[in-house]
Amino acid sequence: MTAKTGFSELKAGQLKWSCPPDAIPCDTSEEVKPCEEIIGQERALKAIQTGLNIQSRGYNIFITGMVGTGRTTTVQRLLEQLEKTAAIPEDILYVHNFKTPDEPTLIMLPTGQGRLFRQGMENLIAMLQRHIPELLKSQYYTEGRDRIIETQQKKQKELLKAFEDKAARQGFTLIQVQVGFFSRPELVPVINDEPVPFPKLEALVKDKKFAQKDLDELRKRYEELSGEMERTFEELREMDEETRRRLRAWDEESITPIIKGAVAELRSRFAHPKVEDYLADVERNLVPAIELFKNQKKNKDEPEREPAAERFLEYRANLIVDNAVRKSAPVIMETNPNYPNLFGSIEFITTRAGFLQTDFTRIKAGSFLKANGGYLVLNALDALVEPGVWATLKRTLRNQMFEIQNFASLYLFSSARLKPEPVKVDVKVVMIGDSSIYNLLYALDEDFKKIFKIKAEFDSEMPKSDKALSDYVRFIKKIVDMDKLRPFNREGIAAVIEYGTRIAGRQGKVSTRFHVISDVIREAAYWARQAGHDIVGRVDVETAIKERFERVSLIEDKIQEMIEEGTILIDTESSVVGQVNGLSVYDMGQFAFGKPTRITARTSVGRAGVINIEREADLSGPTHNKGVLILGGYLRGQYAQKQPFSLSASLAFEQSYGGVDGDSASSTEVYALLSSLSGLPIRQDTAVTGSLNQKGEIQPIGGVNEKIEGFFDVCRARGLTGSQGVIIPHQNVRNLMLRSDVVEAVAGGRFHIYPVKTIDEGIEILTGVAAGARKEDGGFEDGTVHGLVEKELQRLAQSLKAFPAGPEKDS
């Protein structure tokens, strides 16, 4: 065999970027000014600014990015700047529609005039309530009323007296006859100056005391007078109606100047077409409504017959959006965008009879209408999960017309409904959500791309420039001042920046997930206080980072414990054929950690190819399946150019029961297969990670820091031998930000990290045998890994060919 030595490995200085002291522009955070601007989001800022400046329809903004990258803060800052220059929108009111009461009338007035008009209407009614009753008690009014009544009564008396005189001349008198609870006029004959009813006269006729012909004559005259009496009393009733008409006309004539004068004063103050129309309706309806004022209580001790608010409801103004106190355009941050909060409602009351009742004064505005002429900020997920919100929001933004409706009334029966006049709206909506929500809406909702034309993406990292480091220092100062924390020294600031590089995942970047960074700053200040330090240093920051992970690392500790006990089988010494330590990352959401996993391969005669046991057991994800298929392509390209690829091989993640995904183990699986085919044992003290392409090149993977640290922890627990290490893709060197204990172990020669570019480099490290180059005849050098594999594949192919087929059956 051809031995291979002198493998390339990384030095300690390549494993972590350390912030140089001269990159920190101060000795402590007290020497700098706090950061006020948004850090590291120039692309997103430009997109948002474009969306805010373009006022055309559909230029609403959808902001994506990771939580903590400053999405909400950025929007607030930018909108606060726009507030100072944007115009203040109009006030919005609803008033009674006298023509169609179920359709309240919309009135929009310049800023501040809404509350003045509402107060003006209240003052109008209050003034009329005061002056009209005074008028009704005045001598001028009572004399005029009495004059009308006396005139009409005189006419009625004259008419009635003329009839009574005629009846007397005909021998009759007019009396009132009681019928039940009522009385009615009746003609009765007069005999010897005494009224005698017809029944008595009939009795006198029977007794021969009154002549029958006289009775008949009386009946005849009675019939004639009865008809005339009916006509007379009809005239009297008409006179009564005429009296009422004249009294109403006198009432209107008396109060009209007061009403017209009061309404004219409002007209002069609010020169608006819709106000003019409404006040004209008010005037027309108030003049004949004198009974409203007559029914008022006579004194303060008398109970109110009907509340004034209900009696004069039609003459009130419902101011649903009042912008009088605003100094600029509204900016509404709706944190609970359910339907009533966002779009308002029309409230109902239950009457004594159990019916639902409503009116225009129960119309309530939501955040959308309050943001009219300004900006509304929503969380996308919150808006999407609330019933009815997304459909209404789309329709309103598309048509720019908003109609208030009670969401419950759309689905539940109610005895009373209103259809308020729609409002023409101009609202710039800013939605904040994940990229997955944006992509889903863009693909499935045709309206979405028309109403959200601006997408602003917030990055989770930014280039590590001098400005970025300076911004980090000023951000630390901002948090220190905000929470009144202890200042950070140069080393403490450097440790925070290094942690920002760690979570960014690249040595040339720093993270913009400032909610995480701010938590580290606060917790480092806490541990400094616990340790009695007046200033926060590197030790305090590292303690905070360590404690953050220890709080949530229970599962990691359990897995580590099972590895140390031997429950999970992991070898960190010796060499084994067909067995490799792969590296996996467990993402727990709040944190991630790496741990080794045993990967094994077994090969045999057959034509099944490479069998992915995880896939057969439905435990393999699509990315892992792809990695295994690529692995098969590499093997066929490498060894099946002159001979058929006759092989049955199985791959397994041992003791894996929760599913496997990702292609970072594809190179590890190739190493296991090459070992099984060549018979060369693989070092168990070296773990492997890396993705593979069909050409045998190693590709970068994610979670490289966690994977290295996970295997290091296992090796350290069992004792570092000085030969242990990890093989990683060479492209991942720029992602290394390892813990200090790992860096120290590498510096002391107790742990090793090998960057590789190809499968050949990796297999040489794992077996200590040269991979082997292809010879001119297409084969591989004898004694090399590829030579041994090729030889074994030839043997398997010959064995398959030589294996006799089963006996033929008789047909």
Coordinates of N, CA and C in Angstrom, one line a residue, residues 348-527:
F348 N -74.5 47.7 18.5 CA -76.0 47.5 18.7 C -76.3 47.5 20.1
I349 N -77.6 47.9 20.4 CA -78.1 47.7 21.7 C -79.4 46.9 21.6
T350 N -79.7 46.3 22.7 CA -80.9 45.4 22.8 C -82.1 46.1 23.4
T351 N -83.2 46.2 22.7 CA -84.3 46.9 23.3 C -85.0 46.0 24.3
R352 N -86.0 46.6 25.0 CA -86.8 45.8 26.0 C -87.5 44.7 25.4
A353 N -87.8 44.8 24.1 CA -88.5 43.7 23.4 C -87.6 42.6 23.0
G354 N -86.3 42.8 23.1 CA -85.3 41.8 22.8 C -84.7 42.0 21.4
F355 N -85.1 43.1 20.7 CA -84.6 43.3 19.3 C -83.3 44.1 19.4
L356 N -82.4 43.9 18.3 CA -81.2 44.7 18.2 C -81.5 46.0 17.5
Q357 N -80.9 47.0 18.0 CA -81.2 48.4 17.5 C -79.9 49.1 17.4
T358 N -79.8 50.0 16.3 CA -78.6 50.7 16.1 C -79.0 52.1 15.4
D359 N -78.0 53.0 15.4 CA -78.2 54.2 14.7 C -76.8 54.7 14.3
F360 N -76.7 55.9 13.6 CA -75.5 56.4 13.1 C -74.5 56.8 14.2
T361 N -75.0 57.1 15.4 CA -74.1 57.5 16.5 C -73.3 56.3 17.0
R362 N -73.6 55.1 16.6 CA -72.9 53.9 17.1 C -71.9 53.4 16.1
I363 N -71.6 54.2 15.1 CA -70.5 53.9 14.2 C -69.2 54.2 14.8
K364 N -68.3 53.2 14.9 CA -67.0 53.4 15.5 C -65.9 53.1 14.4
A365 N -64.9 54.0 14.4 CA -63.8 53.8 13.4 C -62.8 52.9 14.0
G366 N -62.1 52.2 13.1 CA -60.9 51.3 13.4 C -59.6 52.0 13.0
S367 N -58.5 51.2 13.2 CA -57.2 51.8 12.9 C -57.1 52.2 11.4
F368 N -57.7 51.4 10.5 CA -57.5 51.8 9.1 C -58.1 53.2 8.8
L369 N -59.2 53.5 9.3 CA -59.8 54.8 9.0 C -59.1 55.9 9.8
K370 N -58.6 55.6 11.0 CA -57.8 56.5 11.7 C -56.5 56.8 11.0
A371 N -56.0 55.9 10.2 CA -54.7 56.1 9.5 C -55.0 56.7 8.2
N372 N -56.2 57.1 7.8 CA -56.5 57.7 6.5 C -55.6 59.0 6.3
G373 N -55.0 59.0 5.2 CA -54.1 60.1 4.9 C -52.7 59.9 5.5
G374 N -52.5 58.8 6.1 CA -51.2 58.5 6.7 C -50.7 57.1 6.5
Y375 N -50.3 56.4 7.6 CA -49.6 55.1 7.5 C -50.1 54.2 8.5
L376 N -50.3 52.9 8.1 CA -50.7 51.8 9.0 C -49.7 50.7 8.9
V377 N -49.3 50.3 10.1 CA -48.2 49.2 10.2 C -48.9 48.0 10.8
L378 N -48.7 46.8 10.1 CA -49.4 45.6 10.6 C -48.4 44.5 10.6
N379 N -48.6 43.5 11.4 CA -47.9 42.2 11.3 C -48.6 41.3 10.4
A380 N -47.9 40.8 9.4 CA -48.6 40.0 8.3 C -49.3 38.8 8.8
L381 N -48.6 38.0 9.6 CA -49.2 36.8 10.1 C -50.5 37.1 11.0
D382 N -50.4 38.1 11.8 CA -51.6 38.4 12.6 C -52.8 38.8 11.8
A383 N -52.5 39.6 10.7 CA -53.6 40.0 9.8 C -54.2 38.8 9.1
L384 N -53.3 37.9 8.7 CA -53.8 36.8 7.8 C -54.6 35.8 8.6
V385 N -54.3 35.6 9.9 CA -55.1 34.6 10.7 C -56.4 35.1 11.2
E386 N -56.6 36.4 11.2 CA -57.9 36.9 11.7 C -59.0 36.8 10.7
P387 N -60.1 36.3 11.0 CA -61.2 36.1 10.0 C -61.6 37.4 9.4
G388 N -61.7 37.4 8.1 CA -62.3 38.5 7.3 C -61.3 39.7 7.1
V389 N -60.2 39.7 7.8 CA -59.3 40.9 7.7 C -58.6 41.0 6.4
W390 N -58.0 39.9 5.9 CA -57.2 40.0 4.7 C -58.1 40.3 3.5
A391 N -59.3 39.7 3.4 CA -60.2 40.0 2.2 C -60.6 41.4 2.2
T392 N -60.9 41.9 3.4 CA -61.4 43.3 3.5 C -60.2 44.3 3.2
L393 N -59.0 44.0 3.7 CA -57.9 44.8 3.5 C -57.5 44.9 2.0
K394 N -57.5 43.7 1.3 CA -57.3 43.7 -0.1 C -58.3 44.6 -0.9
R395 N -59.6 44.3 -0.6 CA -60.6 45.1 -1.3 C -60.5 46.6 -1.1
T396 N -60.2 47.0 0.1 CA -60.1 48.4 0.4 C -58.9 49.0 -0.3
L397 N -57.8 48.4 -0.3 CA -56.6 48.9 -0.9 C -56.7 48.9 -2.4
R398 N -57.4 47.9 -3.0 CA -57.6 47.9 -4.4 C -58.5 49.0 -4.9
N399 N -59.6 49.2 -4.2 CA -60.6 50.2 -4.6 C -60.4 51.5 -4.0
Q400 N -59.6 51.6 -2.9 CA -59.4 52.9 -2.2 C -60.8 53.5 -1.7
M401 N -61.7 52.6 -1.4 CA -63.0 53.0 -0.8 C -63.2 52.1 0.4
F402 N -63.6 52.7 1.5 CA -63.8 51.9 2.7 C -65.2 52.1 3.2
E403 N -65.8 51.0 3.5 CA -67.2 51.0 4.1 C -67.2 50.3 5.4
I404 N -67.6 51.0 6.4 CA -67.7 50.4 7.8 C -68.8 49.4 7.9
Q405 N -68.5 48.2 8.3 CA -69.5 47.2 8.6 C -69.2 46.5 9.8
N406 N -70.2 46.0 10.5 CA -70.0 45.2 11.7 C -69.7 43.7 11.2
F407 N -68.5 43.2 11.5 CA -68.2 41.9 11.0 C -69.2 40.8 11.5
A408 N -69.6 40.9 12.7 CA -70.6 39.9 13.2 C -71.9 39.9 12.4
S409 N -72.3 41.1 12.0 CA -73.6 41.2 11.3 C -73.5 40.6 9.9
L410 N -72.3 40.4 9.4 CA -72.2 39.7 8.1 C -72.6 38.3 8.2
Y411 N -72.6 37.7 9.4 CA -72.8 36.3 9.5 C -74.0 36.0 10.5
L412 N -74.4 36.9 11.3 CA -75.5 36.7 12.2 C -76.7 37.6 11.9
F413 N -77.8 37.0 12.1 CA -79.1 37.8 11.8 C -79.2 39.0 12.8
S414 N -79.6 40.1 12.3 CA -79.9 41.2 13.2 C -81.1 42.0 12.6
S415 N -81.8 42.6 13.5 CA -83.1 43.2 13.0 C -82.8 44.6 12.5
A416 N -81.6 45.2 12.7 CA -81.3 46.5 12.2 C -79.9 46.6 11.6
R417 N -79.8 47.1 10.5 CA -78.5 47.3 9.8 C -78.4 48.6 9.2
L418 N -77.2 49.1 9.2 CA -76.9 50.4 8.6 C -75.9 50.2 7.4
K419 N -76.0 51.1 6.5 CA -75.0 51.1 5.4 C -74.5 52.5 5.3
P420 N -73.5 52.8 6.1 CA -72.9 54.1 6.1 C -72.3 54.4 4.7
E421 N -72.3 55.7 4.3 CA -71.7 56.1 3.1 C -70.2 55.8 3.1
P422 N -69.7 55.2 2.0 CA -68.3 54.8 2.0 C -67.4 56.0 2.0
V423 N -66.1 55.8 2.5 CA -65.1 56.8 2.7 C -64.0 56.6 1.6
K424 N -63.7 57.6 0.9 CA -62.5 57.5 0.0 C -61.3 57.6 0.8
V425 N -60.4 56.6 0.8 CA -59.3 56.5 1.7 C -58.0 56.5 0.9
D426 N -57.0 57.0 1.6 CA -55.6 57.0 1.1 C -54.7 56.6 2.2
V427 N -54.5 55.3 2.4 CA -53.7 54.8 3.5 C -52.5 54.0 2.9
K428 N -51.3 54.3 3.4 CA -50.1 53.6 3.0 C -49.9 52.5 4.0
V429 N -50.1 51.2 3.6 CA -50.0 50.1 4.5 C -48.6 49.5 4.5
V430 N -48.0 49.3 5.7 CA -46.7 48.6 5.8 C -46.9 47.3 6.6
M431 N -46.7 46.2 5.9 CA -46.8 44.9 6.6 C -45.4 44.3 6.8
I432 N -45.3 43.7 8.0 CA -44.0 43.1 8.4 C -44.3 41.6 8.6
G433 N -43.5 40.8 7.9 CA -43.6 39.3 7.9 C -42.4 38.6 7.5
D434 N -42.5 37.3 7.4 CA -41.4 36.4 6.9 C -41.4 36.3 5.4
S435 N -40.3 36.0 4.9 CA -40.2 35.8 3.4 C -41.1 34.7 2.9
S436 N -41.3 33.7 3.8 CA -42.2 32.6 3.4 C -43.6 33.1 3.2
I437 N -44.1 34.0 4.0 CA -45.4 34.5 3.9 C -45.5 35.4 2.6
Y438 N -44.5 36.2 2.4 CA -44.5 37.0 1.2 C -44.5 36.1 -0.1
N439 N -43.7 35.1 -0.1 CA -43.6 34.2 -1.3 C -44.9 33.5 -1.5
L440 N -45.6 33.1 -0.4 CA -46.8 32.3 -0.5 C -47.9 33.3 -1.1
L441 N -48.0 34.5 -0.5 CA -49.0 35.4 -1.0 C -48.8 35.8 -2.5
Y442 N -47.5 36.0 -2.8 CA -47.1 36.4 -4.2 C -47.5 35.3 -5.2
A443 N -47.4 34.1 -4.8 CA -47.6 33.0 -5.7 C -49.1 32.6 -5.8
L444 N -49.9 32.8 -4.7 CA -51.2 32.3 -4.7 C -52.3 33.4 -4.7
D445 N -51.9 34.6 -4.5 CA -52.9 35.7 -4.4 C -52.6 36.7 -5.5
E446 N -53.5 36.7 -6.5 CA -53.2 37.6 -7.7 C -53.3 39.1 -7.2
D447 N -54.1 39.4 -6.3 CA -54.2 40.8 -5.8 C -53.0 41.3 -5.1
F448 N -52.3 40.4 -4.4 CA -51.2 40.8 -3.5 C -50.1 41.5 -4.3
K449 N -49.8 41.0 -5.5 CA -48.7 41.7 -6.2 C -49.1 43.1 -6.8
K450 N -50.4 43.3 -6.8 CA -50.9 44.6 -7.3 C -51.0 45.6 -6.2
I451 N -51.2 45.2 -4.9 CA -51.3 46.2 -3.8 C -50.1 46.3 -3.0
F452 N -49.2 45.3 -3.1 CA -47.9 45.4 -2.3 C -46.7 45.4 -3.4
K453 N -46.5 46.5 -4.0 CA -45.5 46.5 -5.1 C -44.1 46.7 -4.6
I454 N -43.9 47.1 -3.3 CA -42.6 47.3 -2.7 C -42.3 46.2 -1.7
K455 N -41.1 45.5 -2.0 CA -40.6 44.5 -1.0 C -39.3 45.0 -0.4
A456 N -39.2 45.1 0.9 CA -38.0 45.5 1.6 C -37.5 44.4 2.4
E457 N -36.3 43.9 2.0 CA -35.7 42.7 2.7 C -34.6 43.2 3.7
F458 N -34.8 42.8 4.9 CA -33.8 43.1 6.0 C -32.8 41.9 6.1
D459 N -31.5 42.3 6.0 CA -30.5 41.3 6.0 C -30.1 41.0 7.5
S460 N -29.7 39.7 7.7 CA -29.3 39.4 9.1 C -27.8 39.6 9.3
E461 N -27.1 40.1 8.4 CA -25.7 40.3 8.5 C -25.3 41.5 7.7
M462 N -24.1 42.1 8.0 CA -23.6 43.2 7.2 C -22.0 43.0 7.1
P463 N -21.4 43.6 6.1 CA -19.9 43.5 6.0 C -19.2 44.1 7.2
K464 N -18.1 43.5 7.6 CA -17.4 44.0 8.8 C -16.4 45.1 8.4
S465 N -16.9 46.3 8.3 CA -16.1 47.4 7.9 C -15.8 48.2 9.2
D466 N -15.0 49.2 9.0 CA -14.7 50.1 10.1 C -15.9 50.8 10.6
K467 N -16.8 51.2 9.7 CA -18.0 51.8 10.1 C -18.9 50.9 10.8
A468 N -19.0 49.6 10.4 CA -19.8 48.6 11.1 C -19.3 48.4 12.5
L469 N -18.0 48.3 12.7 CA -17.5 48.2 14.1 C -17.8 49.4 14.9
S470 N -17.7 50.6 14.3 CA -18.0 51.8 15.1 C -19.5 51.9 15.4
D471 N -20.4 51.4 14.5 CA -21.8 51.4 14.7 C -22.1 50.4 15.9
Y472 N -21.4 49.3 15.9 CA -21.6 48.3 17.0 C -21.3 49.0 18.4
V473 N -20.2 49.7 18.4 CA -19.8 50.4 19.7 C -20.9 51.4 20.1
R474 N -21.4 52.1 19.1 CA -22.5 53.1 19.5 C -23.8 52.4 19.8
F475 N -24.0 51.2 19.3 CA -25.2 50.5 19.6 C -25.1 50.0 21.1
I476 N -23.9 49.5 21.5 CA -23.7 49.1 22.9 C -23.9 50.3 23.8
K477 N -23.5 51.5 23.4 CA -23.7 52.7 24.2 C -25.2 53.0 24.3
K478 N -25.9 52.8 23.2 CA -27.4 53.0 23.3 C -28.1 52.1 24.3
I479 N -27.7 50.8 24.3 CA -28.4 49.9 25.2 C -27.9 50.2 26.6
V480 N -26.7 50.6 26.8 CA -26.2 50.9 28.2 C -26.9 52.1 28.7
D481 N -27.1 53.1 27.9 CA -27.9 54.3 28.3 C -29.4 54.0 28.5
M482 N -29.9 53.3 27.6 CA -31.4 53.0 27.7 C -31.7 52.2 29.0
D483 N -30.9 51.2 29.3 CA -31.2 50.4 30.5 C -30.4 50.8 31.7
K484 N -29.6 51.9 31.6 CA -28.8 52.4 32.7 C -27.9 51.3 33.2
L485 N -27.1 50.7 32.3 CA -26.1 49.6 32.6 C -24.7 50.2 32.9
R486 N -23.9 49.3 33.3 CA -22.5 49.6 33.5 C -21.8 49.7 32.2
P487 N -20.8 50.6 32.0 CA -20.1 50.8 30.7 C -19.3 49.6 30.4
F488 N -19.0 49.4 29.1 CA -18.1 48.3 28.6 C -16.7 48.9 28.3
N489 N -15.7 48.1 28.6 CA -14.3 48.5 28.2 C -14.0 48.0 26.9
R490 N -12.8 48.2 26.4 CA -12.4 47.9 25.0 C -12.6 46.4 24.8
E491 N -12.1 45.6 25.8 CA -12.1 44.1 25.6 C -13.6 43.6 25.6
G492 N -14.4 44.2 26.5 CA -15.8 43.8 26.5 C -16.5 44.1 25.2
I493 N -16.2 45.3 24.6 CA -16.8 45.7 23.3 C -16.3 44.7 22.3
A494 N -15.0 44.3 22.3 CA -14.5 43.4 21.3 C -15.2 42.1 21.4
A495 N -15.5 41.6 22.6 CA -16.1 40.3 22.8 C -17.5 40.3 22.2
V496 N -18.2 41.4 22.4 CA -19.6 41.6 21.8 C -19.5 41.5 20.3
I497 N -18.6 42.2 19.7 CA -18.4 42.2 18.2 C -18.1 40.8 17.7
E498 N -17.2 40.1 18.5 CA -16.8 38.8 18.1 C -18.1 37.8 18.1
Y499 N -18.9 38.0 19.1 CA -20.1 37.2 19.2 C -21.0 37.5 18.0
G500 N -21.1 38.8 17.6 CA -21.9 39.2 16.4 C -21.4 38.5 15.2
T501 N -20.0 38.3 15.1 CA -19.5 37.6 14.0 C -19.8 36.2 14.0
R502 N -19.8 35.6 15.2 CA -20.2 34.2 15.4 C -21.6 33.9 14.9
I503 N -22.6 34.7 15.3 CA -23.9 34.4 14.9 C -24.2 34.8 13.5
A504 N -23.3 35.7 12.9 CA -23.4 36.0 11.5 C -23.0 34.8 10.6
G505 N -22.1 34.0 11.2 CA -21.6 32.7 10.5 C -20.5 32.9 9.5
R506 N -19.9 34.1 9.4 CA -18.8 34.4 8.5 C -17.9 35.4 9.1
Q507 N -16.6 35.1 9.0 CA -15.6 35.9 9.6 C -15.6 37.4 9.0
G508 N -16.0 37.5 7.8 CA -16.1 38.9 7.2 C -17.4 39.6 7.4
K509 N -18.2 39.1 8.3 CA -19.6 39.7 8.5 C -19.8 39.9 10.0
V510 N -20.7 40.7 10.3 CA -21.2 40.8 11.7 C -22.8 40.8 11.6
S511 N -23.4 40.3 12.7 CA -24.8 40.1 12.7 C -25.6 41.4 12.8
T512 N -26.7 41.5 12.2 CA -27.7 42.6 12.4 C -28.9 42.2 13.2
R513 N -28.8 41.0 13.8 CA -29.9 40.6 14.7 C -29.7 41.2 16.1
F514 N -30.0 42.5 16.2 CA -29.6 43.3 17.3 C -30.4 43.0 18.6
H515 N -31.6 42.3 18.4 CA -32.3 41.9 19.6 C -31.5 40.8 20.4
V516 N -30.7 40.0 19.7 CA -29.8 39.0 20.3 C -28.6 39.7 21.0
I517 N -28.1 40.6 20.2 CA -26.9 41.4 20.7 C -27.3 42.2 21.9
S518 N -28.4 42.8 21.9 CA -28.8 43.7 23.0 C -29.0 42.8 24.3
D519 N -29.5 41.6 24.1 CA -29.7 40.7 25.2 C -28.4 40.3 25.8
V520 N -27.4 40.0 25.0 CA -26.0 39.7 25.5 C -25.4 40.9 26.2
I521 N -25.7 42.1 25.7 CA -25.2 43.3 26.4 C -25.8 43.4 27.8
R522 N -27.1 43.2 27.9 CA -27.8 43.3 29.2 C -27.3 42.3 30.2
E523 N -27.2 41.0 29.7 CA -26.8 39.9 30.5 C -25.3 40.0 31.0
A524 N -24.5 40.6 30.1 CA -23.1 40.8 30.4 C -23.0 41.8 31.6
A525 N -23.8 42.8 31.5 CA -23.8 43.9 32.5 C -24.3 43.2 33.8
Y526 N -25.2 42.3 33.8 CA -25.7 41.6 35.0 C -24.6 40.8 35.6
W527 N -23.9 40.0 34.8 CA -22.8 39.2 35.4 C -21.7 40.1 35.9

